[in-house]
PDB file of C-alpha atoms in Angstrom:
ATOM      1  CA  MET X   1      29.019 -68.772  -7.222  1.00 86.00           C
ATOM      2  CA  THR X   2      31.287 -70.060  -4.752  1.00 95.00           C
ATOM      3  CA  GLN X   3      30.842 -70.324  -0.864  1.00 97.00           C
ATOM      4  CA  VAL X   4      32.438 -70.329   2.569  1.00 97.00           C
ATOM      5  CA  ASP X   5      31.105 -73.129   4.523  1.00 97.00           C
ATOM      6  CA  LEU X   6      30.295 -72.562   8.270  1.00 98.00           C
ATOM      7  CA  GLU X   7      30.587 -75.249  10.904  1.00 98.00           C
ATOM      8  CA  TRP X   8      27.938 -76.068  13.436  1.00 98.00           C
ATOM      9  CA  ASP X   9      29.443 -75.834  17.034  1.00 97.00           C
ATOM     10  CA  LYS X  10      27.035 -77.985  19.279  1.00 96.00           C
ATOM     11  CA  SER X  11      28.719 -76.972  22.548  1.00 95.00           C
ATOM     12  CA  LYS X  12      27.852 -73.180  21.819  1.00 94.00           C
ATOM     13  CA  SER X  13      24.688 -73.809  19.591  1.00 96.00           C
ATOM     14  CA  LEU X  14      26.306 -71.240  17.143  1.00 97.00           C
ATOM     15  CA  PHE X  15      27.777 -71.425  13.596  1.00 98.00           C
ATOM     16  CA  ALA X  16      31.661 -71.018  13.550  1.00 98.00           C
ATOM     17  CA  ILE X  17      33.986 -69.941  10.691  1.00 98.00           C
ATOM     18  CA  PHE X  18      37.681 -70.259  10.751  1.00 97.00           C
ATOM     19  CA  ALA X  19      39.786 -67.162   9.701  1.00 98.00           C
ATOM     20  CA  ILE X  20      43.424 -66.314   9.412  1.00 98.00           C
ATOM     21  CA  LEU X  21      43.965 -62.757  11.012  1.00 98.00           C
ATOM     22  CA  SER X  22      47.229 -60.949   9.982  1.00 97.00           C
ATOM     23  CA  ARG X  23      48.733 -57.568  10.457  1.00 96.00           C
ATOM     24  CA  LYS X  24      52.125 -56.032   9.474  1.00 94.00           C
ATOM     25  CA  ILE X  25      54.363 -54.720  12.010  1.00 92.00           C
ATOM     26  CA  PRO X  26      57.713 -52.832  11.630  1.00 88.00           C
ATOM     27  CA  ASP X  27      60.855 -54.853  11.216  1.00 87.00           C
ATOM     28  CA  PHE X  28      64.102 -53.016  10.659  1.00 85.00           C
ATOM     29  CA  ASN X  29      65.944 -56.288  10.136  1.00 85.00           C
ATOM     30  CA  SER X  30      63.864 -57.120   7.017  1.00 83.00           C
ATOM     31  CA  SER X  31      64.563 -55.871   3.594  1.00 85.00           C
ATOM     32  CA  THR X  32      60.777 -54.706   3.201  1.00 85.00           C
ATOM     33  CA  GLY X  33      60.923 -53.061   6.700  1.00 87.00           C
ATOM     34  CA  TYR X  34      57.962 -55.126   8.062  1.00 89.00           C
ATOM     35  CA  LYS X  35      57.015 -58.442   9.057  1.00 93.00           C
ATOM     36  CA  SER X  36      53.549 -60.166   8.872  1.00 94.00           C
ATOM     37  CA  ILE X  37      52.177 -61.663  12.083  1.00 96.00           C
ATOM     38  CA  ARG X  38      49.391 -64.308  11.571  1.00 97.00           C
ATOM     39  CA  THR X  39      47.123 -66.275  13.727  1.00 98.00           C
ATOM     40  CA  LYS X  40      44.256 -68.831  13.080  1.00 98.00           C
ATOM     41  CA  VAL X  41      40.945 -67.857  14.807  1.00 98.00           C
ATOM     42  CA  LYS X  42      37.631 -69.499  15.335  1.00 98.00           C
ATOM     43  CA  PHE X  43      35.061 -66.846  14.877  1.00 98.00           C
ATOM     44  CA  TYR X  44      31.101 -67.367  15.818  1.00 98.00           C
ATOM     45  CA  VAL X  45      28.835 -66.006  13.373  1.00 97.00           C
ATOM     46  CA  ASP X  46      26.600 -63.401  15.121  1.00 93.00           C
ATOM     47  CA  THR X  47      23.675 -61.963  13.058  1.00 90.00           C
ATOM     48  CA  GLY X  48      22.846 -59.664  15.891  1.00 89.00           C
ATOM     49  CA  THR X  49      26.168 -57.548  15.543  1.00 89.00           C
ATOM     50  CA  THR X  50      27.156 -55.203  12.852  1.00 89.00           C
ATOM     51  CA  MET X  51      30.781 -55.213  14.057  1.00 93.00           C
ATOM     52  CA  THR X  52      33.218 -58.056  14.054  1.00 97.00           C
ATOM     53  CA  SER X  53      35.245 -58.384  17.167  1.00 97.00           C
ATOM     54  CA  ILE X  54      38.321 -60.249  18.603  1.00 98.00           C
ATOM     55  CA  THR X  55      39.405 -60.866  22.071  1.00 97.00           C
ATOM     56  CA  ASP X  56      42.368 -59.108  23.962  1.00 97.00           C
ATOM     57  CA  GLU X  57      44.073 -62.589  23.905  1.00 97.00           C
ATOM     58  CA  VAL X  58      43.948 -62.686  19.940  1.00 98.00           C
ATOM     59  CA  ALA X  59      45.097 -59.054  19.873  1.00 98.00           C
ATOM     60  CA  LYS X  60      48.148 -60.137  21.861  1.00 97.00           C
ATOM     61  CA  GLU X  61      48.984 -62.951  19.547  1.00 97.00           C
ATOM     62  CA  LEU X  62      48.812 -60.213  16.961  1.00 98.00           C
ATOM     63  CA  GLN X  63      51.167 -58.052  18.929  1.00 96.00           C
ATOM     64  CA  ILE X  64      48.711 -55.126  19.315  1.00 97.00           C
ATOM     65  CA  ASP X  65      49.352 -52.846  22.065  1.00 96.00           C
ATOM     66  CA  ILE X  66      45.593 -52.604  23.401  1.00 96.00           C
ATOM     67  CA  LYS X  67      46.567 -49.656  25.665  1.00 96.00           C
ATOM     68  CA  ALA X  68      47.640 -47.511  22.740  1.00 96.00           C
ATOM     69  CA  LEU X  69      44.647 -47.916  20.563  1.00 97.00           C
ATOM     70  CA  PRO X  70      41.679 -45.415  20.298  1.00 96.00           C
ATOM     71  CA  ARG X  71      38.531 -46.372  22.130  1.00 96.00           C
ATOM     72  CA  LYS X  72      34.958 -46.293  20.814  1.00 94.00           C
ATOM     73  CA  GLN X  73      31.425 -46.686  22.513  1.00 92.00           C
ATOM     74  CA  PHE X  74      29.336 -49.370  21.442  1.00 86.00           C
ATOM     75  CA  PHE X  75      25.368 -49.611  22.148  1.00 80.00           C
ATOM     76  CA  GLY X  76      23.694 -52.983  22.734  1.00 73.00           C
ATOM     77  CA  ILE X  77      21.297 -55.039  24.712  1.00 72.00           C
ATOM     78  CA  GLY X  78      23.547 -55.061  27.641  1.00 71.00           C
ATOM     79  CA  GLY X  79      23.926 -51.224  27.564  1.00 79.00           C
ATOM     80  CA  ILE X  80      26.823 -48.901  26.655  1.00 84.00           C
ATOM     81  CA  ILE X  81      30.354 -50.225  26.432  1.00 85.00           C
ATOM     82  CA  GLU X  82      33.519 -48.693  25.368  1.00 92.00           C
ATOM     83  CA  ASN X  83      36.128 -50.720  23.830  1.00 94.00           C
ATOM     84  CA  PRO X  84      39.529 -50.426  21.888  1.00 97.00           C
ATOM     85  CA  VAL X  85      39.298 -50.766  18.216  1.00 97.00           C
ATOM     86  CA  ALA X  86      41.992 -51.792  15.548  1.00 97.00           C
ATOM     87  CA  ASN X  87      42.009 -51.053  11.783  1.00 96.00           C
ATOM     88  CA  ASP X  88      45.073 -52.619  10.747  1.00 96.00           C
ATOM     89  CA  ILE X  89      44.052 -56.416  10.777  1.00 97.00           C
ATOM     90  CA  GLU X  90      43.476 -58.442   7.595  1.00 98.00           C
ATOM     91  CA  ILE X  91      41.103 -61.339   7.447  1.00 98.00           C
ATOM     92  CA  ALA X  92      41.276 -64.323   5.244  1.00 98.00           C
ATOM     93  CA  VAL X  93      38.681 -67.075   4.893  1.00 98.00           C
ATOM     94  CA  LEU X  94      38.682 -70.058   2.715  1.00 96.00           C
ATOM     95  CA  ASP X  95      36.099 -70.778   0.080  1.00 95.00           C
ATOM     96  CA  GLU X  96      34.985 -74.217  -0.837  1.00 94.00           C
ATOM     97  CA  SER X  97      37.887 -74.600  -3.182  1.00 94.00           C
ATOM     98  CA  SER X  98      40.503 -73.662  -0.542  1.00 94.00           C
ATOM     99  CA  GLU X  99      40.871 -70.120  -2.175  1.00 95.00           C
ATOM    100  CA  PRO X 100      41.549 -67.566   0.414  1.00 96.00           C
ATOM    101  CA  ARG X 101      39.037 -64.558   0.296  1.00 97.00           C
ATOM    102  CA  THR X 102      40.762 -61.721   1.985  1.00 97.00           C
ATOM    103  CA  PHE X 103      39.419 -58.419   3.215  1.00 97.00           C
ATOM    104  CA  LYS X 104      40.094 -55.676   5.748  1.00 97.00           C
ATOM    105  CA  LEU X 105      37.529 -53.836   7.883  1.00 96.00           C
ATOM    106  CA  ASP X 106      37.526 -50.194   8.843  1.00 94.00           C
ATOM    107  CA  ILE X 107      37.563 -51.083  12.488  1.00 96.00           C
ATOM    108  CA  ILE X 108      37.501 -54.339  14.681  1.00 97.00           C
ATOM    109  CA  GLN X 109      36.404 -54.090  18.171  1.00 97.00           C
ATOM    110  CA  ILE X 110      38.616 -55.926  20.646  1.00 97.00           C
ATOM    111  CA  MET X 111      36.873 -57.232  23.746  1.00 94.00           C
ATOM    112  CA  SER X 112      38.133 -58.825  26.851  1.00 93.00           C
ATOM    113  CA  ALA X 113      38.384 -62.527  26.837  1.00 93.00           C
ATOM    114  CA  SER X 114      36.912 -62.769  30.356  1.00 88.00           C
ATOM    115  CA  VAL X 115      33.663 -61.234  31.159  1.00 82.00           C
ATOM    116  CA  LYS X 116      32.752 -60.494  34.879  1.00 79.00           C
ATOM    117  CA  LYS X 117      29.525 -59.415  36.496  1.00 77.00           C
ATOM    118  CA  LYS X 118      28.970 -58.513  40.180  1.00 79.00           C
ATOM    119  CA  ILE X 119      25.842 -60.322  41.565  1.00 78.00           C
ATOM    120  CA  GLU X 120      24.016 -59.798  44.809  1.00 80.00           C
ATOM    121  CA  LYS X 121      21.184 -62.268  45.344  1.00 78.00           C
ATOM    122  CA  THR X 122      18.854 -62.271  48.540  1.00 79.00           C
ATOM    123  CA  ARG X 123      17.697 -65.738  49.704  1.00 74.00           C
ATOM    124  CA  GLY X 124      15.798 -65.024  52.764  1.00 74.00           C
ATOM    125  CA  ASN X 125      18.035 -63.580  55.467  1.00 78.00           C
ATOM    126  CA  PHE X 126      21.169 -64.603  53.537  1.00 76.00           C
ATOM    127  CA  LYS X 127      22.814 -62.199  50.859  1.00 77.00           C
ATOM    128  CA  GLU X 128      25.074 -63.886  48.245  1.00 76.00           C
ATOM    129  CA  ARG X 129      27.466 -61.584  46.834  1.00 80.00           C
ATOM    130  CA  GLY X 130      30.321 -62.167  44.439  1.00 80.00           C
ATOM    131  CA  GLU X 131      30.911 -62.322  40.661  1.00 82.00           C
ATOM    132  CA  VAL X 132      29.931 -64.467  37.763  1.00 80.00           C
ATOM    133  CA  ILE X 133      32.575 -65.064  35.300  1.00 83.00           C
ATOM    134  CA  GLY X 134      32.328 -66.062  31.702  1.00 84.00           C
ATOM    135  CA  SER X 135      34.536 -66.437  28.577  1.00 89.00           C
ATOM    136  CA  MET X 136      34.002 -64.231  25.472  1.00 92.00           C
ATOM    137  CA  PHE X 137      34.870 -65.515  22.024  1.00 95.00           C
ATOM    138  CA  CYS X 138      35.546 -63.821  18.804  1.00 97.00           C
ATOM    139  CA  LEU X 139      32.571 -62.692  16.648  1.00 97.00           C
ATOM    140  CA  PHE X 140      32.103 -62.726  12.851  1.00 98.00           C
ATOM    141  CA  GLY X 141      29.577 -59.736  12.384  1.00 96.00           C
ATOM    142  CA  LEU X 142      27.479 -58.585   9.417  1.00 96.00           C
ATOM    143  CA  ASP X 143      30.190 -56.214   8.687  1.00 97.00           C
ATOM    144  CA  SER X 144      32.471 -59.031   7.581  1.00 97.00           C
ATOM    145  CA  ILE X 145      29.712 -60.746   5.535  1.00 97.00           C
ATOM    146  CA  GLU X 146      29.115 -57.401   3.703  1.00 97.00           C
ATOM    147  CA  LYS X 147      32.870 -56.705   3.233  1.00 97.00           C
ATOM    148  CA  LEU X 148      32.905 -60.367   1.452  1.00 96.00           C
ATOM    149  CA  ASN X 149      29.880 -59.231  -0.677  1.00 96.00           C
ATOM    150  CA  GLY X 150      28.316 -62.336   0.551  1.00 96.00           C
ATOM    151  CA  GLU X 151      24.858 -63.726   1.351  1.00 97.00           C
ATOM    152  CA  LEU X 152      24.337 -65.679   4.551  1.00 97.00           C
ATOM    153  CA  ARG X 153      22.366 -68.836   4.355  1.00 97.00           C
ATOM    154  CA  ILE X 154      21.541 -70.806   7.464  1.00 97.00           C
ATOM    155  CA  ASN X 155      19.591 -74.077   7.744  1.00 97.00           C
ATOM    156  CA  MET X 156      18.854 -74.554  11.573  1.00 96.00           C
ATOM    157  CA  LYS X 157      16.876 -77.893  10.745  1.00 97.00           C
ATOM    158  CA  GLU X 158      20.035 -79.601   9.232  1.00 97.00           C
ATOM    159  CA  LYS X 159      22.557 -77.286  11.060  1.00 98.00           C
ATOM    160  CA  ARG X 160      24.175 -76.254   7.953  1.00 97.00           C
ATOM    161  CA  GLY X 161      25.395 -72.752   7.051  1.00 98.00           C
ATOM    162  CA  MET X 162      27.039 -71.054   4.385  1.00 98.00           C
ATOM    163  CA  ILE X 163      28.200 -67.486   2.934  1.00 98.00           C
ATOM    164  CA  LEU X 164      27.491 -67.549  -0.691  1.00 97.00           C
ATOM    165  CA  LEU X 165      30.029 -65.459  -2.704  1.00 95.00           C
TER     166      LEU X 165
END
């Protein structure tokens, strides 16, 4: 049995996994008719989501036209959102012997890298209005672990994690 090691990110208190994302785009100057675009991405393992997602910044690196993508509704703790989805992205993670484990998901959600929320707080006679702005990051969901046919093991005491394959 082999494994893919997870890295503990102390700054976010989450486990992370590095992956290479790739997709093929038409290239009429090439003998194959396409070229492959790749980018290295740090995903955070999210056991609370069934769907892997990337940010719009990563999608741009992969030369994805976000406006041309279909959109899908997602339901979560924060309510209902509608985001673009892609289905032509290949994901590769390295196992403990540096062998790539490559898979493709049916859909990957694309989320905005910048998250905003309007706020209005009342403090006595004063009303504070404005926005709270945060950063989103790429999430490695349960669908990816399932596609790898893996078993997630996390030891919070020692801050160690792995996906057994």
